[in-house]
mmCIF file of C-alpha atoms in Angstrom:
data_model
loop_
_atom_site.group_PDB
_atom_site.id
_atom_site.type_symbol
_atom_site.label_atom_id
_atom_site.label_comp_id
_atom_site.label_asym_id
_atom_site.label_seq_id
_atom_site.Cartn_x
_atom_site.Cartn_y
_atom_site.Cartn_z
ATOM 1 C CA MET M 1 114.606 67.626 213.811
ATOM 2 C CA VAL M 2 115.497 71.064 212.490
ATOM 3 C CA CYS M 3 114.059 72.815 215.550
ATOM 4 C CA CYS M 4 116.538 70.969 217.773
ATOM 5 C CA PHE M 5 119.464 72.062 215.596
ATOM 6 C CA VAL M 6 118.321 75.690 215.601
ATOM 7 C CA PHE M 7 117.809 75.628 219.365
ATOM 8 C CA PHE M 8 121.172 73.971 219.831
ATOM 9 C CA ALA M 9 123.029 76.539 217.731
ATOM 10 C CA ALA M 10 121.378 79.389 219.595
ATOM 11 C CA ALA M 11 122.092 77.831 223.007
ATOM 12 C CA LEU M 12 125.866 77.943 222.556
ATOM 13 C CA SER M 13 127.358 81.432 222.471
ATOM 14 C CA ALA M 14 130.931 80.569 221.492
ATOM 15 C CA ALA M 15 132.560 77.652 219.724
ATOM 16 C CA GLU M 16 132.818 74.746 222.116
ATOM 17 C CA GLU M 17 135.322 72.001 221.348
ATOM 18 C CA TYR M 18 134.549 68.459 222.359
ATOM 19 C CA THR M 19 137.114 65.737 222.209
ATOM 20 C CA TYR M 20 135.603 62.375 221.343
ATOM 21 C CA TRP M 21 136.366 58.694 221.308
ATOM 22 C CA ILE M 22 134.439 55.934 219.556
ATOM 23 C CA ASP M 23 135.242 52.363 220.495
ATOM 24 C CA GLU M 24 136.317 50.204 217.583
ATOM 25 C CA CYS M 25 134.191 47.194 216.832
ATOM 26 C CA THR M 26 136.782 44.545 217.530
ATOM 27 C CA PRO M 27 135.949 40.858 216.976
ATOM 28 C CA GLU M 28 135.403 40.528 220.735
ATOM 29 C CA ALA M 29 133.062 43.541 220.800
ATOM 30 C CA ALA M 30 131.190 42.197 217.776
ATOM 31 C CA ARG M 31 130.582 38.877 219.547
ATOM 32 C CA ALA M 32 129.360 40.635 222.703
ATOM 33 C CA THR M 33 127.283 43.429 221.146
ATOM 34 C CA ALA M 34 126.678 42.602 217.445
ATOM 35 C CA CYS M 35 128.448 45.801 216.403
ATOM 36 C CA ASP M 36 129.693 45.938 212.844
ATOM 37 C CA ALA M 37 133.182 47.000 211.791
ATOM 38 C CA ASN M 38 131.652 50.018 209.991
ATOM 39 C CA ASP M 39 129.567 51.209 212.971
ATOM 40 C CA PRO M 40 132.214 53.634 214.296
ATOM 41 C CA GLN M 41 131.829 55.537 211.004
ATOM 42 C CA LEU M 42 128.127 55.989 211.778
ATOM 43 C CA GLY M 43 129.116 57.589 215.079
ATOM 44 C CA GLN M 44 131.590 59.842 213.314
ATOM 45 C CA TRP M 45 128.883 60.966 210.881
ATOM 46 C CA ALA M 46 126.539 61.772 213.766
ATOM 47 C CA LEU M 47 129.139 64.017 215.396
ATOM 48 C CA GLU M 48 129.857 65.661 212.046
ATOM 49 C CA ALA M 49 126.128 66.356 211.645
ATOM 50 C CA TRP M 50 125.978 68.172 215.007
ATOM 51 C CA GLN M 51 129.096 70.141 214.120
ATOM 52 C CA ARG M 52 127.724 71.115 210.713
ATOM 53 C CA GLU M 53 124.246 72.018 211.951
ATOM 54 C CA SER M 54 125.597 74.080 214.853
ATOM 55 C CA ASN M 55 127.084 76.593 212.387
ATOM 56 C CA GLY M 56 130.425 76.556 214.161
ATOM 57 C CA ALA M 57 129.042 76.616 217.705
ATOM 58 C CA VAL M 58 130.495 73.178 218.415
ATOM 59 C CA THR M 59 133.463 71.276 217.027
ATOM 60 C CA PHE M 60 134.697 67.743 217.571
ATOM 61 C CA ARG M 61 138.296 66.587 217.682
ATOM 62 C CA LYS M 62 139.324 62.965 218.111
ATOM 63 C CA SER M 63 140.921 62.283 221.486
ATOM 64 C CA ALA M 64 144.085 60.243 221.850
ATOM 65 C CA SER M 65 142.305 58.112 224.451
ATOM 66 C CA ALA M 66 138.849 57.346 225.787
ATOM 67 C CA ALA M 67 139.933 58.538 229.234
ATOM 68 C CA HIS M 68 140.364 62.139 228.034
ATOM 69 C CA ALA M 69 137.407 62.264 225.624
ATOM 70 C CA ARG M 70 134.579 64.584 226.623
ATOM 71 C CA VAL M 71 132.289 62.382 224.531
ATOM 72 C CA ALA M 72 133.162 58.693 224.722
ATOM 73 C CA ILE M 73 131.020 56.293 222.712
ATOM 74 C CA HIS M 74 130.889 52.646 223.741
ATOM 75 C CA TRP M 75 128.949 49.587 222.585
ATOM 76 C CA ALA M 76 126.091 48.297 224.723
ATOM 77 C CA ASN M 77 125.184 44.637 224.908
ATOM 78 C CA GLY M 78 121.416 44.985 225.268
ATOM 79 C CA ALA M 79 121.207 44.106 228.967
ATOM 80 C CA THR M 80 119.511 47.476 229.609
ATOM 81 C CA SER M 81 116.843 47.054 226.872
ATOM 82 C CA LEU M 82 117.627 50.586 225.674
ATOM 83 C CA TYR M 83 118.560 51.784 222.196
ATOM 84 C CA GLY M 84 121.169 53.970 223.819
ATOM 85 C CA GLU M 85 122.053 55.708 227.039
ATOM 86 C CA THR M 86 124.012 58.842 227.869
ATOM 87 C CA VAL M 87 125.658 59.307 231.249
ATOM 88 C CA ALA M 88 126.888 62.779 232.183
ATOM 89 C CA LEU M 89 130.367 62.948 233.663
ATOM 90 C CA VAL M 90 133.273 65.320 234.163
ATOM 91 C CA VAL M 91 136.372 64.824 232.005
ATOM 92 C CA ASP M 92 139.517 66.759 232.834
ATOM 93 C CA GLY M 93 137.390 69.281 234.732
ATOM 94 C CA ARG M 94 134.900 69.858 231.899
ATOM 95 C CA PRO M 95 131.400 68.489 231.295
ATOM 96 C CA GLY M 96 131.300 65.386 229.164
ATOM 97 C CA ALA M 97 129.384 62.174 228.672
ATOM 98 C CA ALA M 98 129.733 58.457 228.184
ATOM 99 C CA ILE M 99 127.391 57.231 225.464
ATOM 100 C CA TYR M 100 126.312 53.619 225.140
ATOM 101 C CA VAL M 101 124.840 52.525 221.799
ATOM 102 C CA LEU M 102 123.082 49.212 221.223
ATOM 103 C CA PRO M 103 123.999 48.024 217.711
ATOM 104 C CA ASP M 104 122.102 44.722 218.041
ATOM 105 C CA THR M 105 118.664 45.585 216.689
ATOM 106 C CA ARG M 106 117.303 42.191 217.782
ATOM 107 C CA GLY M 107 117.023 43.651 221.284
ATOM 108 C CA LEU M 108 114.870 46.588 220.177
ATOM 109 C CA GLY M 109 111.570 44.779 219.841
ATOM 110 C CA ALA M 110 109.941 42.461 217.335
ATOM 111 C CA ALA M 111 108.939 45.136 214.811
ATOM 112 C CA ILE M 112 112.444 46.619 214.581
ATOM 113 C CA ASP M 113 114.014 43.158 214.547
ATOM 114 C CA ARG M 114 111.842 42.024 211.620
ATOM 115 C CA ALA M 115 112.384 45.220 209.649
ATOM 116 C CA THR M 116 116.157 45.395 210.126
ATOM 117 C CA GLY M 117 116.693 41.655 209.648
ATOM 118 C CA SER M 118 116.112 41.983 205.927
ATOM 119 C CA ASP M 119 117.201 45.596 205.426
ATOM 120 C CA ARG M 120 120.818 46.452 206.210
ATOM 121 C CA LEU M 121 120.337 50.150 205.434
ATOM 122 C CA LEU M 122 117.501 50.352 207.972
ATOM 123 C CA ARG M 123 119.706 48.664 210.557
ATOM 124 C CA ASP M 124 122.426 51.235 209.915
ATOM 125 C CA ALA M 125 119.848 54.052 210.097
ATOM 126 C CA VAL M 126 118.739 52.828 213.543
ATOM 127 C CA VAL M 127 122.336 52.748 214.808
ATOM 128 C CA TYR M 128 123.164 56.146 213.239
ATOM 129 C CA LEU M 129 120.044 57.806 214.655
ATOM 130 C CA THR M 130 120.826 56.350 218.067
ATOM 131 C CA PHE M 131 124.304 57.915 217.860
ATOM 132 C CA LEU M 132 122.733 61.205 216.787
ATOM 133 C CA HIS M 133 120.142 61.198 219.578
ATOM 134 C CA GLU M 134 122.535 60.202 222.350
ATOM 135 C CA SER M 135 125.230 62.671 221.257
ATOM 136 C CA GLY M 136 122.505 65.340 221.404
ATOM 137 C CA HIS M 137 122.141 64.474 225.093
ATOM 138 C CA ALA M 138 125.923 64.708 225.500
ATOM 139 C CA LEU M 139 125.667 68.262 224.153
ATOM 140 C CA GLY M 140 122.941 69.125 226.662
ATOM 141 C CA LEU M 141 119.749 68.595 224.663
ATOM 142 C CA LYS M 142 116.692 67.141 226.414
ATOM 143 C CA HIS M 143 113.961 64.854 225.136
ATOM 144 C CA THR M 144 111.018 66.308 223.259
ATOM 145 C CA ALA M 145 107.477 65.102 222.644
ATOM 146 C CA GLU M 146 107.721 66.024 218.936
ATOM 147 C CA PHE M 147 107.745 62.817 216.888
ATOM 148 C CA ALA M 148 109.697 64.527 214.079
ATOM 149 C CA ASP M 149 112.586 65.580 216.363
ATOM 150 C CA ILE M 150 115.787 63.594 216.703
ATOM 151 C CA MET M 151 115.454 64.187 220.463
ATOM 152 C CA TYR M 152 111.984 62.589 220.564
ATOM 153 C CA SER M 153 111.474 60.221 223.496
ATOM 154 C CA PHE M 154 109.863 56.868 222.761
ATOM 155 C CA ARG M 155 108.193 57.122 226.175
ATOM 156 C CA TYR M 156 105.594 59.267 224.394
ATOM 157 C CA GLY M 157 104.634 56.281 222.237
ATOM 158 C CA GLY M 158 104.096 56.432 218.515
ATOM 159 C CA ASP M 159 105.055 54.061 215.745
ATOM 160 C CA ILE M 160 108.668 53.407 216.662
ATOM 161 C CA ALA M 161 109.409 51.312 213.574
ATOM 162 C CA GLU M 162 108.043 54.150 211.408
ATOM 163 C CA TYR M 163 110.227 56.635 213.293
ATOM 164 C CA PHE M 164 113.305 54.878 211.919
ATOM 165 C CA GLU M 165 111.859 53.802 208.573
ATOM 166 C CA ARG M 166 111.050 57.378 207.504
ATOM 167 C CA TYR M 167 114.751 58.232 207.763
ATOM 168 C CA ARG M 168 115.660 55.094 205.872
ATOM 169 C CA ARG M 169 113.336 56.189 203.055
ATOM 170 C CA LEU M 170 115.153 59.525 202.864
#
């Protein structure tokens, strides 16, 4: 994970400000996506982690609206069978991204479903790490084949439940 942060900090030459928006988990959103009222905080922490680890190369400022946010985070309902998805777009003439995070861990496979069903902290770790990974894409980072990296792609295989559980243990 550290190698991605170091690469990221070196890749940006000057401080880059990103405006962001994170959808609230309204009762309607919770029914449709299984988001939790505290999930937006997990997204906030992920953005703060990128800001901190970039050593000032990137900053985040909350946008007044989703329409003008360079990074807009929305809840996914699981129809795509993905943990998360990042879609590049242009916002007010600048590069940005729409991020979709699946907070319903039941859609992430039997092993994750079993593990998170009885462990709320693991469930939150999965959602947080999905925010962290997808916001890395929004900042321009690509997938890696290194299992220890936050930008690791599950297409390379590996013990996916263990990927999340090691962070939960920390």
